[in-house]
Short mmCIF file of C-alpha atoms in Angstrom, two decimals:
data_model
loop_
_atom_site.label_atom_id
_atom_site.label_comp_id
_atom_site.label_asym_id
_atom_site.label_seq_id
_atom_site.Cartn_x
_atom_site.Cartn_y
_atom_site.Cartn_z
CA MET A 57 0.00 0.00 0.00
CA ILE A 58 1.44 3.35 -1.07
CA ARG A 59 0.54 6.36 1.08
CA ARG A 60 0.07 9.91 -0.25
CA ASP A 61 -0.94 13.04 1.71
CA TYR A 62 -2.95 16.03 0.47
CA ASP A 63 -5.01 18.81 1.97
CA VAL A 64 -8.01 18.53 -0.36
CA VAL A 65 -8.96 15.57 -2.53
CA VAL A 66 -11.71 15.93 -5.14
CA VAL A 67 -13.25 12.66 -6.33
CA GLY A 68 -14.45 13.10 -9.92
CA SER A 69 -13.70 15.59 -12.70
CA GLY A 70 -17.06 16.36 -14.32
CA ALA A 71 -19.18 19.49 -13.97
CA GLY A 72 -18.95 19.29 -10.17
CA GLY A 73 -15.40 18.06 -9.61
CA GLY A 74 -13.86 20.14 -12.39
CA THR A 75 -15.51 23.27 -11.01
CA VAL A 76 -14.36 22.62 -7.45
CA ALA A 77 -10.81 21.96 -8.67
CA GLN A 78 -10.67 25.28 -10.49
CA GLU A 79 -12.26 27.24 -7.65
CA LEU A 80 -9.90 25.78 -5.06
CA ALA A 81 -6.82 26.43 -7.20
CA PRO A 82 -6.15 29.81 -5.50
CA LEU A 83 -5.37 27.86 -2.34
CA VAL A 84 -2.37 26.22 -3.99
CA LYS A 85 -0.29 29.38 -3.89
CA ASP A 86 -0.74 29.32 -0.11
CA GLY A 87 0.78 25.87 0.02
CA VAL A 88 -2.45 23.86 0.02
CA ARG A 89 -2.12 20.56 -1.86
CA VAL A 90 -5.17 19.82 -4.03
CA LEU A 91 -5.65 16.50 -5.84
CA VAL A 92 -8.33 15.40 -8.34
CA LEU A 93 -8.91 11.65 -8.71
CA GLU A 94 -10.72 10.54 -11.89
CA GLN A 95 -11.75 6.97 -12.49
CA GLY A 96 -11.63 7.22 -16.27
CA PRO A 97 -8.74 7.88 -18.65
CA ARG A 98 -7.41 11.09 -20.18
CA LEU A 99 -7.97 11.00 -23.95
CA ALA A 100 -5.89 12.89 -26.50
CA ASP A 101 -7.75 14.97 -29.09
CA ALA A 102 -6.81 12.55 -31.88
CA GLU A 103 -8.53 9.69 -30.02
CA PHE A 104 -12.00 11.25 -30.48
CA THR A 105 -12.84 9.48 -33.73
CA GLY A 106 -16.62 9.81 -33.66
CA ARG A 107 -17.05 6.07 -34.30
CA GLU A 108 -20.12 5.03 -32.33
CA LEU A 109 -19.22 1.68 -30.82
CA GLU A 110 -15.57 2.63 -30.30
CA MET A 111 -16.31 5.91 -28.48
CA ALA A 112 -19.21 4.53 -26.43
CA ASP A 113 -16.89 2.02 -24.81
CA ALA A 114 -14.16 4.62 -24.34
CA LEU A 115 -16.24 7.39 -22.77
CA TYR A 116 -19.23 5.87 -20.97
CA GLU A 117 -19.74 3.66 -17.96
CA ASP A 118 -20.80 0.26 -19.34
CA GLY A 119 -20.61 1.67 -22.85
CA GLY A 120 -23.58 3.95 -22.08
CA ALA A 121 -25.82 1.01 -21.19
CA PHE A 122 -25.74 0.96 -17.38
CA LEU A 123 -29.04 -0.73 -16.54
CA THR A 124 -31.44 -0.06 -13.70
CA SER A 125 -31.99 -3.05 -11.41
CA ASP A 126 -35.06 -4.26 -13.33
CA GLY A 127 -33.35 -3.79 -16.71
CA ALA A 128 -36.08 -1.40 -17.89
CA MET A 129 -33.95 1.71 -18.43
CA THR A 130 -30.37 2.49 -19.45
CA LEU A 131 -28.47 5.29 -17.73
CA ALA A 132 -25.76 7.15 -19.64
CA PHE A 133 -22.93 8.82 -17.75
CA GLY A 134 -19.35 9.60 -18.63
CA ARG A 135 -16.25 7.81 -17.43
CA ALA A 136 -13.30 9.88 -18.65
CA LEU A 137 -11.44 13.00 -17.62
CA GLY A 138 -14.16 15.65 -17.72
CA GLY A 139 -16.89 13.18 -16.73
CA SER A 140 -20.24 13.64 -18.45
CA THR A 141 -19.21 17.08 -19.75
CA VAL A 142 -17.29 15.13 -22.39
CA VAL A 143 -20.43 13.45 -23.73
CA TYR A 144 -23.24 15.99 -23.33
CA THR A 145 -24.41 18.30 -26.12
CA GLY A 146 -23.39 21.53 -24.38
CA THR A 147 -26.93 22.74 -23.70
CA SER A 148 -26.64 25.46 -21.07
CA LEU A 149 -29.77 26.57 -19.22
CA VAL A 150 -30.19 28.32 -15.88
CA ALA A 151 -32.36 26.48 -13.35
CA PRO A 152 -36.01 27.63 -13.31
CA GLU A 153 -36.83 29.81 -10.31
CA ARG A 154 -39.95 27.77 -9.51
CA VAL A 155 -37.84 24.60 -9.24
CA ILE A 156 -35.26 26.06 -6.84
CA ARG A 157 -38.06 27.60 -4.80
CA GLY A 158 -39.85 24.24 -4.74
CA TRP A 159 -36.75 22.47 -3.44
CA ALA A 160 -37.10 24.62 -0.30
CA VAL A 161 -33.48 24.16 0.76
CA PRO A 162 -32.75 26.66 3.56
CA GLY A 163 -29.95 29.00 2.44
CA LEU A 164 -30.26 28.23 -1.27
CA GLU A 165 -31.70 31.11 -3.31
CA HIS A 166 -32.42 31.14 -7.02
CA ALA A 167 -30.67 34.49 -7.47
CA ASP A 168 -27.45 32.97 -6.17
CA VAL A 169 -27.74 29.93 -8.47
CA ALA A 170 -28.48 32.20 -11.44
CA ARG A 171 -25.53 34.49 -10.68
CA ARG A 172 -23.09 31.59 -10.46
CA SER A 173 -24.57 29.95 -13.58
CA ALA A 174 -23.98 33.18 -15.51
CA LYS A 175 -20.36 33.15 -14.37
CA PHE A 176 -19.76 29.68 -15.84
CA ALA A 177 -21.82 30.39 -18.95
CA ALA A 178 -19.44 33.27 -19.69
CA GLN A 179 -16.43 31.12 -18.86
CA ASN A 180 -17.61 28.34 -21.18
CA ASP A 181 -18.42 30.64 -24.12
CA VAL A 182 -22.17 29.89 -24.00
CA HIS A 183 -24.11 31.49 -26.85
CA LEU A 184 -26.88 30.87 -29.37
CA LEU A 185 -25.78 29.05 -32.51
CA GLU A 186 -25.72 31.21 -35.64
CA PRO A 187 -28.73 30.72 -38.02
CA ASP A 188 -26.60 29.32 -40.85
CA LEU A 189 -25.49 26.47 -38.58
CA ILE A 190 -29.05 25.24 -37.89
CA ASN A 191 -29.74 22.05 -39.83
CA ASP A 192 -33.05 20.73 -41.26
CA ASN A 193 -33.69 18.47 -38.27
CA ASN A 194 -33.78 21.50 -35.97
CA ARG A 195 -35.47 23.80 -38.48
CA LEU A 196 -38.33 21.33 -39.00
CA PHE A 197 -38.85 21.17 -35.22
CA VAL A 198 -39.21 24.96 -35.05
CA GLU A 199 -41.55 25.01 -38.07
CA GLY A 200 -43.61 22.13 -36.71
CA CYS A 201 -43.96 23.78 -33.31
CA ARG A 202 -45.04 27.04 -34.92
CA ALA A 203 -47.62 25.28 -37.11
CA ALA A 204 -48.94 23.42 -34.06
CA GLY A 205 -49.29 26.65 -32.09
CA LEU A 206 -46.26 26.04 -29.87
CA ALA A 207 -43.16 28.17 -29.29
CA ALA A 208 -39.79 26.42 -29.56
CA GLU A 209 -36.84 28.03 -27.80
CA GLN A 210 -33.21 27.94 -28.84
CA PHE A 211 -30.66 26.27 -26.58
CA PRO A 212 -27.68 28.35 -25.49
CA LEU A 213 -24.64 26.13 -26.20
CA ASN A 214 -21.10 26.04 -24.84
CA VAL A 215 -19.36 25.39 -28.14
CA LYS A 216 -16.45 27.26 -29.63
CA GLY A 217 -15.61 26.67 -33.29
CA CYS A 218 -18.36 24.07 -33.80
CA LYS A 219 -17.94 22.36 -37.18
CA GLY A 220 -21.29 20.60 -37.06
CA SER A 221 -20.04 17.03 -36.75
CA SER A 222 -23.25 16.12 -34.84
CA LEU A 223 -21.13 13.81 -32.68
CA CYS A 224 -21.46 15.64 -29.35
CA ASN A 225 -22.57 12.52 -27.48
CA LEU A 226 -19.47 10.66 -28.66
CA GLY A 227 -17.07 13.39 -27.52
CA CYS A 228 -16.50 16.25 -29.94
CA PRO A 229 -13.86 15.24 -32.55
CA ASN A 230 -13.17 18.95 -33.19
CA ALA A 231 -12.48 19.98 -29.57
CA ALA A 232 -15.30 22.52 -29.84
CA LYS A 233 -17.28 21.65 -26.69
CA MET A 234 -16.26 23.63 -23.63
CA GLY A 235 -16.54 20.98 -20.92
CA THR A 236 -14.42 20.84 -17.80
CA ALA A 237 -11.65 18.93 -19.61
CA ARG A 238 -11.30 21.98 -21.91
CA VAL A 239 -11.80 24.85 -19.48
CA GLN A 240 -11.80 24.29 -15.71
CA LEU A 241 -9.40 21.35 -15.34
CA PRO A 242 -6.58 22.87 -17.46
CA ALA A 243 -6.96 26.10 -15.47
CA ALA A 244 -6.76 24.17 -12.21
CA GLN A 245 -3.78 22.15 -13.37
CA SER A 246 -1.87 25.23 -14.52
CA ALA A 247 -2.39 26.69 -11.04
CA GLY A 248 -0.87 23.63 -9.41
CA VAL A 249 -3.81 21.28 -8.81
CA GLN A 250 -2.71 17.68 -9.41
CA ILE A 251 -4.89 15.37 -11.52
CA VAL A 252 -4.61 11.59 -11.50
CA THR A 253 -6.64 9.51 -13.94
CA ARG A 254 -7.56 5.81 -13.93
CA ALA A 255 -7.82 6.17 -10.14
CA GLU A 256 -10.91 4.56 -8.61
CA VAL A 257 -11.81 5.47 -5.04
CA LEU A 258 -13.05 2.34 -3.32
CA SER A 259 -13.94 3.84 0.06
CA ILE A 260 -13.54 6.86 2.33
CA ARG A 261 -13.01 6.47 6.05
CA ASP A 262 -11.83 9.10 8.57
CA HIS A 263 -9.89 11.38 6.20
CA ALA A 264 -8.46 8.39 4.30
CA LEU A 265 -9.33 7.25 0.79
CA SER A 266 -8.66 3.74 -0.43
CA VAL A 267 -7.68 4.10 -4.08
CA VAL A 268 -6.75 1.65 -6.79
CA VAL A 269 -4.90 2.91 -9.86
CA ARG A 270 -5.30 0.67 -12.86
CA ALA A 271 -3.32 0.23 -16.05
CA GLY A 272 -5.28 0.53 -19.27
CA ARG A 273 -6.38 -2.61 -21.07
CA GLU A 274 -4.49 -3.54 -24.21
CA GLY A 275 -5.70 -1.39 -27.08
CA GLU A 276 -7.76 0.85 -24.79
CA LYS A 277 -7.90 4.57 -25.52
CA GLY A 278 -6.32 7.08 -23.18
CA ALA A 279 -3.00 7.94 -21.61
CA PRO A 280 -1.51 5.87 -18.80
CA SER A 281 -2.28 7.04 -15.29
CA GLU A 282 -0.05 9.72 -13.78
CA TRP A 283 0.62 7.27 -10.92
CA GLU A 284 1.96 3.74 -11.13
CA PRO A 285 -0.77 1.08 -11.00
CA GLY A 286 -1.39 -0.23 -7.51
CA GLN A 287 -3.17 0.26 -4.19
CA TYR A 288 -2.95 3.64 -2.48
CA GLU A 289 -4.06 5.18 0.79
CA VAL A 290 -4.59 8.89 0.21
CA ARG A 291 -4.93 11.00 3.35
CA ALA A 292 -6.74 14.35 3.13
CA ARG A 293 -7.98 17.03 5.48
CA VAL A 294 -10.99 17.65 3.25
CA VAL A 295 -12.65 15.29 0.78
CA VAL A 296 -15.06 16.53 -1.91
CA VAL A 297 -17.12 13.77 -3.50
CA ALA A 298 -18.19 14.61 -7.07
CA GLY A 299 -18.69 11.24 -8.71
CA GLY A 300 -22.18 11.98 -10.02
CA ALA A 301 -25.66 10.92 -8.94
CA VAL A 302 -24.80 7.23 -9.20
CA GLY A 303 -21.15 7.27 -8.16
CA SER A 304 -21.29 9.61 -5.16
CA PRO A 305 -24.06 7.92 -3.14
CA ALA A 306 -22.63 4.50 -4.00
CA LEU A 307 -19.17 5.53 -2.75
CA LEU A 308 -20.57 6.91 0.50
CA LEU A 309 -22.78 3.86 1.03
CA ARG A 310 -19.93 1.37 0.64
CA SER A 311 -17.87 3.59 2.96
CA GLY A 312 -20.39 3.00 5.73
CA PHE A 313 -22.08 6.41 5.88
CA GLY A 314 -25.52 4.92 5.30
CA SER A 315 -25.93 4.00 8.96
CA ARG A 316 -25.77 7.65 10.05
CA LEU A 317 -27.43 9.12 6.94
CA PRO A 318 -30.71 7.27 6.21
CA ALA A 319 -31.48 9.57 3.24
CA LEU A 320 -28.26 8.54 1.47
CA GLY A 321 -29.14 7.11 -1.96
CA ALA A 322 -32.78 8.24 -1.82
CA GLY A 323 -34.54 10.68 -4.11
CA PHE A 324 -33.02 9.52 -7.39
CA THR A 325 -34.54 11.18 -10.47
CA CYS A 326 -33.32 11.14 -14.08
CA HIS A 327 -35.74 12.67 -16.64
CA PRO A 328 -36.61 9.31 -18.31
CA ALA A 329 -36.49 9.78 -22.06
CA HIS A 330 -37.00 8.06 -25.36
CA ILE A 331 -36.48 8.90 -28.99
CA LEU A 332 -39.25 9.51 -31.49
CA VAL A 333 -38.50 9.48 -35.20
CA ALA A 334 -40.48 10.66 -38.20
CA GLU A 335 -39.90 9.91 -41.86
CA HIS A 336 -40.00 12.69 -44.43
CA GLU A 337 -40.45 12.35 -48.18
CA ARG A 338 -37.02 13.74 -49.06
CA PRO A 339 -33.58 13.57 -47.41
CA ILE A 340 -32.93 16.24 -44.78
CA THR A 341 -29.74 17.44 -43.13
CA ASN A 342 -29.90 15.53 -39.87
CA ASP A 343 -26.52 13.92 -39.15
CA VAL A 344 -24.55 17.10 -39.87
CA GLY A 345 -24.87 20.26 -37.80
CA HIS A 346 -25.34 20.62 -34.06
CA PRO A 347 -27.91 17.96 -33.04
CA LYS A 348 -29.66 19.73 -30.15
CA SER A 349 -30.34 23.37 -30.92
CA TYR A 350 -34.01 23.79 -29.87
CA TYR A 351 -36.40 22.66 -27.16
CA LEU A 352 -40.00 23.01 -26.07
CA ASP A 353 -40.43 23.50 -22.32
CA ARG A 354 -43.75 22.06 -21.13
CA ALA A 355 -42.39 21.08 -17.71
CA ALA A 356 -44.55 23.39 -15.62
CA ALA A 357 -47.71 22.91 -17.68
CA GLU A 358 -47.57 19.21 -18.60
CA GLY A 359 -44.52 17.64 -16.95
CA TYR A 360 -42.28 17.15 -19.98
CA VAL A 361 -39.64 18.75 -22.19
CA LEU A 362 -39.05 18.07 -25.89
CA GLU A 363 -35.58 18.48 -27.36
CA THR A 364 -34.25 18.12 -30.86
CA CYS A 365 -31.76 15.30 -31.22
CA MET A 366 -30.03 13.11 -33.78
CA TYR A 367 -28.63 9.84 -32.60
CA PHE A 368 -26.31 7.43 -34.31
CA PRO A 369 -27.37 4.27 -36.20
CA PHE A 370 -26.86 1.74 -33.38
CA THR A 371 -28.58 3.95 -30.79
CA THR A 372 -31.43 4.68 -33.19
CA ALA A 373 -31.91 1.02 -34.02
CA LYS A 374 -32.03 0.13 -30.32
CA ASN A 375 -34.74 2.69 -29.70
CA LEU A 376 -37.09 1.54 -32.45
CA THR A 377 -39.64 -1.08 -31.48
CA GLY A 378 -40.03 -4.30 -33.39
CA PHE A 379 -37.80 -6.40 -35.57
CA GLY A 380 -37.50 -7.58 -39.13
CA PRO A 381 -38.54 -5.85 -42.38
CA ALA A 382 -40.49 -2.97 -40.78
CA HIS A 383 -37.57 -2.12 -38.50
CA GLY A 384 -35.13 -2.43 -41.39
CA ALA A 385 -37.23 -0.18 -43.62
CA LEU A 386 -37.22 2.59 -41.05
CA MET A 387 -33.47 2.30 -40.57
CA ARG A 388 -32.89 2.46 -44.33
CA ALA A 389 -34.85 5.72 -44.27
CA PHE A 390 -32.19 7.22 -41.95
CA PRO A 391 -31.30 10.14 -44.30
CA ARG A 392 -34.99 11.19 -44.23
CA LEU A 393 -35.51 10.88 -40.46
CA GLN A 394 -36.33 13.72 -38.10
CA MET A 395 -35.88 13.06 -34.36
CA ILE A 396 -37.24 14.44 -31.10
CA LEU A 397 -36.17 13.39 -27.61
CA VAL A 398 -39.04 13.36 -25.12
CA LEU A 399 -38.12 13.75 -21.44
CA ALA A 400 -40.45 13.29 -18.48
CA CYS A 401 -39.95 15.54 -15.45
CA ASP A 402 -40.08 12.76 -12.89
CA LYS A 403 -40.34 13.39 -9.15
CA ALA A 404 -38.40 11.99 -6.23
CA VAL A 405 -40.50 9.16 -4.80
CA PRO A 406 -39.87 6.47 -2.19
CA GLY A 407 -38.14 3.44 -3.68
CA ASN A 408 -36.32 5.22 -6.50
CA ARG A 409 -32.83 5.24 -5.11
CA VAL A 410 -29.17 4.30 -5.50
CA GLY A 411 -27.84 1.35 -3.53
CA VAL A 412 -24.86 -0.97 -3.68
CA ASP A 413 -24.61 -4.71 -4.15
CA ARG A 414 -22.54 -7.07 -2.01
CA ALA A 415 -19.42 -6.16 -3.98
CA GLY A 416 -20.05 -2.46 -3.40
CA LYS A 417 -21.01 -1.74 -7.00
CA PRO A 418 -23.82 0.78 -7.61
CA VAL A 419 -27.35 -0.46 -8.18
CA VAL A 420 -30.11 1.92 -9.25
CA HIS A 421 -33.66 1.00 -8.30
CA TYR A 422 -36.23 2.85 -10.38
CA ARG A 423 -39.90 2.38 -11.23
CA PHE A 424 -41.94 4.45 -13.63
CA THR A 425 -44.76 6.08 -11.70
CA PRO A 426 -48.13 6.54 -13.45
CA GLN A 427 -47.41 10.29 -13.49
CA THR A 428 -44.11 9.73 -15.32
CA VAL A 429 -45.74 7.43 -17.89
CA GLU A 430 -48.55 9.93 -18.48
CA ALA A 431 -45.98 12.68 -19.00
CA LEU A 432 -44.17 10.56 -21.60
CA VAL A 433 -47.49 9.87 -23.34
CA ARG A 434 -48.42 13.57 -23.44
CA ALA A 435 -44.94 14.36 -24.76
CA THR A 436 -45.30 11.70 -27.46
CA ARG A 437 -48.67 13.02 -28.60
CA THR A 438 -47.31 16.57 -28.86
CA SER A 439 -44.20 15.36 -30.71
CA ALA A 440 -46.30 13.44 -33.24
CA LYS A 441 -48.36 16.57 -33.93
CA ILE A 442 -45.16 18.60 -34.40
CA PHE A 443 -43.76 15.99 -36.81
CA PHE A 444 -46.92 15.93 -38.93
CA ALA A 445 -47.18 19.72 -38.86
CA ALA A 446 -43.62 19.77 -40.25
CA GLY A 447 -44.66 17.53 -43.14
CA ALA A 448 -43.69 14.03 -41.97
CA LEU A 449 -45.11 11.01 -43.80
CA ARG A 450 -45.18 8.76 -40.74
CA VAL A 451 -44.16 8.83 -37.09
CA HIS A 452 -42.66 6.04 -35.00
CA ALA A 453 -44.04 6.30 -31.45
CA PRO A 454 -43.24 3.41 -29.06
CA SER A 455 -46.30 4.08 -26.88
CA ALA A 456 -48.74 3.95 -29.80
CA ASP A 457 -50.67 1.02 -31.20
CA PRO A 458 -49.59 0.49 -33.91
CA PRO A 459 -46.21 2.16 -33.19
CA LEU A 460 -45.99 3.50 -36.76
CA ILE A 461 -48.58 6.25 -37.27
CA GLU A 462 -49.26 7.18 -40.90
CA ARG A 463 -50.07 10.71 -42.00
CA ARG A 464 -53.66 9.72 -42.77
CA ASP A 465 -54.08 9.03 -39.02
CA ALA A 466 -52.55 12.33 -37.89
CA GLY A 467 -55.93 13.41 -36.52
CA ARG A 468 -56.13 10.31 -34.30
CA VAL A 469 -52.82 10.76 -32.46
CA ASP A 470 -54.48 11.32 -29.08
CA ALA A 471 -56.37 8.02 -29.41
CA LEU A 472 -53.47 5.97 -30.81
CA VAL A 473 -50.88 7.06 -28.22
CA ALA A 474 -51.94 5.90 -24.76
CA ALA A 475 -50.45 4.92 -21.41
CA ARG A 476 -51.77 1.37 -21.74
CA HIS A 477 -49.35 0.84 -24.66
CA PHE A 478 -46.34 1.86 -22.55
CA ARG A 479 -45.05 -1.51 -21.43
CA THR A 480 -42.07 -1.43 -19.10
CA GLY A 481 -39.23 -3.35 -20.67
CA LYS A 482 -40.83 -3.20 -24.13
CA VAL A 483 -40.30 0.50 -24.71
CA SER A 484 -36.65 1.54 -24.90
CA VAL A 485 -36.15 4.22 -22.24
CA SER A 486 -32.87 5.88 -21.34
CA ALA A 487 -31.74 8.75 -19.14
CA ALA A 488 -28.72 11.03 -18.98
CA HIS A 489 -29.84 13.67 -16.47
CA LEU A 490 -29.07 11.72 -13.32
CA MET A 491 -29.92 13.56 -10.10
CA GLY A 492 -30.30 13.03 -6.35
CA GLY A 493 -28.98 10.53 -3.84
CA CYS A 494 -27.13 13.00 -1.58
CA ALA A 495 -29.89 15.58 -1.29
CA MET A 496 -29.37 19.01 0.22
CA GLY A 497 -31.63 20.05 3.10
CA SER A 498 -31.73 21.69 6.49
CA VAL A 499 -28.63 21.57 8.68
CA GLY A 500 -28.60 18.31 10.60
CA GLU A 501 -31.86 17.06 9.06
CA VAL A 502 -30.47 13.56 8.54
CA ALA A 503 -33.83 11.86 8.04
CA ARG A 504 -34.53 13.75 4.82
CA SER A 505 -31.19 15.00 3.53
CA VAL A 506 -27.48 14.22 3.36
CA THR A 507 -25.92 17.68 3.22
CA ASP A 508 -26.72 21.29 3.92
CA ALA A 509 -27.04 23.97 1.22
CA TRP A 510 -23.24 24.20 0.92
CA GLY A 511 -22.65 20.49 0.34
CA ARG A 512 -21.45 19.82 3.91
CA VAL A 513 -22.31 16.24 4.85
CA HIS A 514 -24.34 16.25 8.06
CA GLY A 515 -22.10 15.52 11.06
CA VAL A 516 -18.93 15.10 8.95
CA PRO A 517 -17.44 18.60 8.49
CA TRP A 518 -14.43 17.39 6.45
CA LEU A 519 -16.65 15.68 3.85
CA ARG A 520 -18.46 17.60 1.08
CA VAL A 521 -20.56 16.66 -1.95
CA ALA A 522 -20.46 18.70 -5.18
CA ASP A 523 -22.47 17.23 -8.05
CA ALA A 524 -26.02 16.51 -9.25
CA SER A 525 -26.56 14.09 -6.37
CA LEU A 526 -27.21 17.23 -4.28
CA PHE A 527 -30.50 17.90 -6.11
CA PRO A 528 -33.42 17.16 -3.75
CA ASP A 529 -35.70 16.62 -6.75
CA SER A 530 -35.55 16.77 -10.51
CA LEU A 531 -34.37 20.02 -12.10
CA GLU A 532 -36.78 19.80 -15.07
CA ILE A 533 -34.13 21.13 -17.48
CA ASN A 534 -30.63 20.11 -18.58
CA PRO A 535 -28.54 20.22 -15.39
CA TYR A 536 -24.86 20.99 -16.03
CA LEU A 537 -24.86 24.76 -15.33
CA THR A 538 -26.74 24.18 -12.07
CA ILE A 539 -24.21 21.51 -11.05
CA MET A 540 -21.40 24.01 -11.64
CA ALA A 541 -23.23 26.68 -9.65
CA LEU A 542 -23.68 24.35 -6.67
CA ALA A 543 -20.07 23.14 -6.92
CA ASP A 544 -18.97 26.77 -6.90
CA ARG A 545 -20.81 27.17 -3.58
CA VAL A 546 -19.07 24.09 -2.19
CA ALA A 547 -15.66 25.49 -3.14
CA GLU A 548 -16.53 28.87 -1.65
CA GLY A 549 -17.55 27.16 1.58
CA ILE A 550 -14.20 25.37 1.80
CA ARG A 551 -12.26 28.55 1.06
CA SER A 552 -14.19 30.46 3.71
CA GLU A 553 -13.45 27.73 6.27
CA ALA A 554 -9.87 27.18 5.14
CA ARG A 555 -8.40 28.39 8.43
CA ASP A 556 -10.29 25.75 10.42
CA LEU A 557 -10.27 22.97 7.83
CA LEU A 558 -6.79 23.37 6.42
CA GLY A 559 -4.92 25.75 8.67
CA ALA A 560 -4.83 28.22 5.75
CA GLY A 561 -6.04 31.81 5.54
CA ASP A 562 -9.45 32.87 4.23
CA VAL A 563 -9.17 33.15 0.43
CA ARG A 564 -12.76 33.85 -0.66
CA SER A 565 -11.85 35.94 -3.70
#
């Protein structure tokens, strides 16, 4: 066992961990030793090839197919330096005021979240994509919404020099996406923060982390770890857990914190989603250009959000129901397909939670509530109407009977799409907005929360959480800016307590 000593160790390098690393970097000049441990590898720019199966294995946990315990839903989250900011589409929205108010976390105000979100939006070059970069897939969504009496909104995106590869979810091959691996982590490293990849934290006990550093498999993408492979004990005065809504609660549970924190792992939400496709008469530009430029926010009114999307052949094929000639015909129509991603704004309910198995590996228990299914059905009906209003010949809707709705039946969409056709395990559902498990709440309120509004774990002042697991309920929009805002608060809290926690001066600014 090799022993290493630091003042602050950050576990994870995504939107939460990368932000904390950057915001704690000013401490380094005062002699504070800051370390980031990332389970995944560090990829060179040339290794982002855009090839679907190759990049899925290289960038995602379980190749992007981490299954819930009943096998009914896949969860997609990154496993590389930069975490899920490597594989998202760069959509950058500020949390709705009604959602933050509804969370009712004492000491957490929407104005503060919005101010910090604006700071990172500026840092990440967030802007609206220029009109000449909008492809047909997005344009048809806007036109269909307008014809259906709905108002689509444009996503602000954190891209710089986007070349329209449409491969955001496979890691941008043009280095255009401004995730933490492009912005915050290089800034932290240049200020003296140390980053070690391929380093999995097995447990945390009394200021000590048990870490295993692994060598890459033969032929695997990514640089070797900065440390020699082996077992390490890393001692730290402060530990910040930022392993995501699956990784963070699982790490704390297998470290034994569940006995003192009964809410640990509870309150998991994820915006369950599935893809709808529509076939047009002529080819459209769909697999070139930014894939996710517009959305329709019906969260407050009807419990769902629609987003433009364009997925790759394997992912598309997996999401279509059925087999054989009908399935093949739709796939051969790929150049004529328009896509919409429907997302349900699920709620934290008892039973939906993160646990660990006997080996300590994360297990996500999730059931679709009737409210979630109804939201997906309403979203599907609206999407079908948008497709037909945009001129589609037919629409593939997994919760319809039959699942392929022809244009002649466009007036019967409400009758054809129904909750009774949504069969768990038969409809391909996935989620990438993973939230909850270490919920914020009132100070010391261990029955209902894990941390306070500054990510301090109840009763463990040296342990902090800084990622989407802090969300007490679903955010109802894309979460990365909110994660960064909350992580910024966690870092500020550590800096303001540096004298007590680290023996260093107060370095708030």
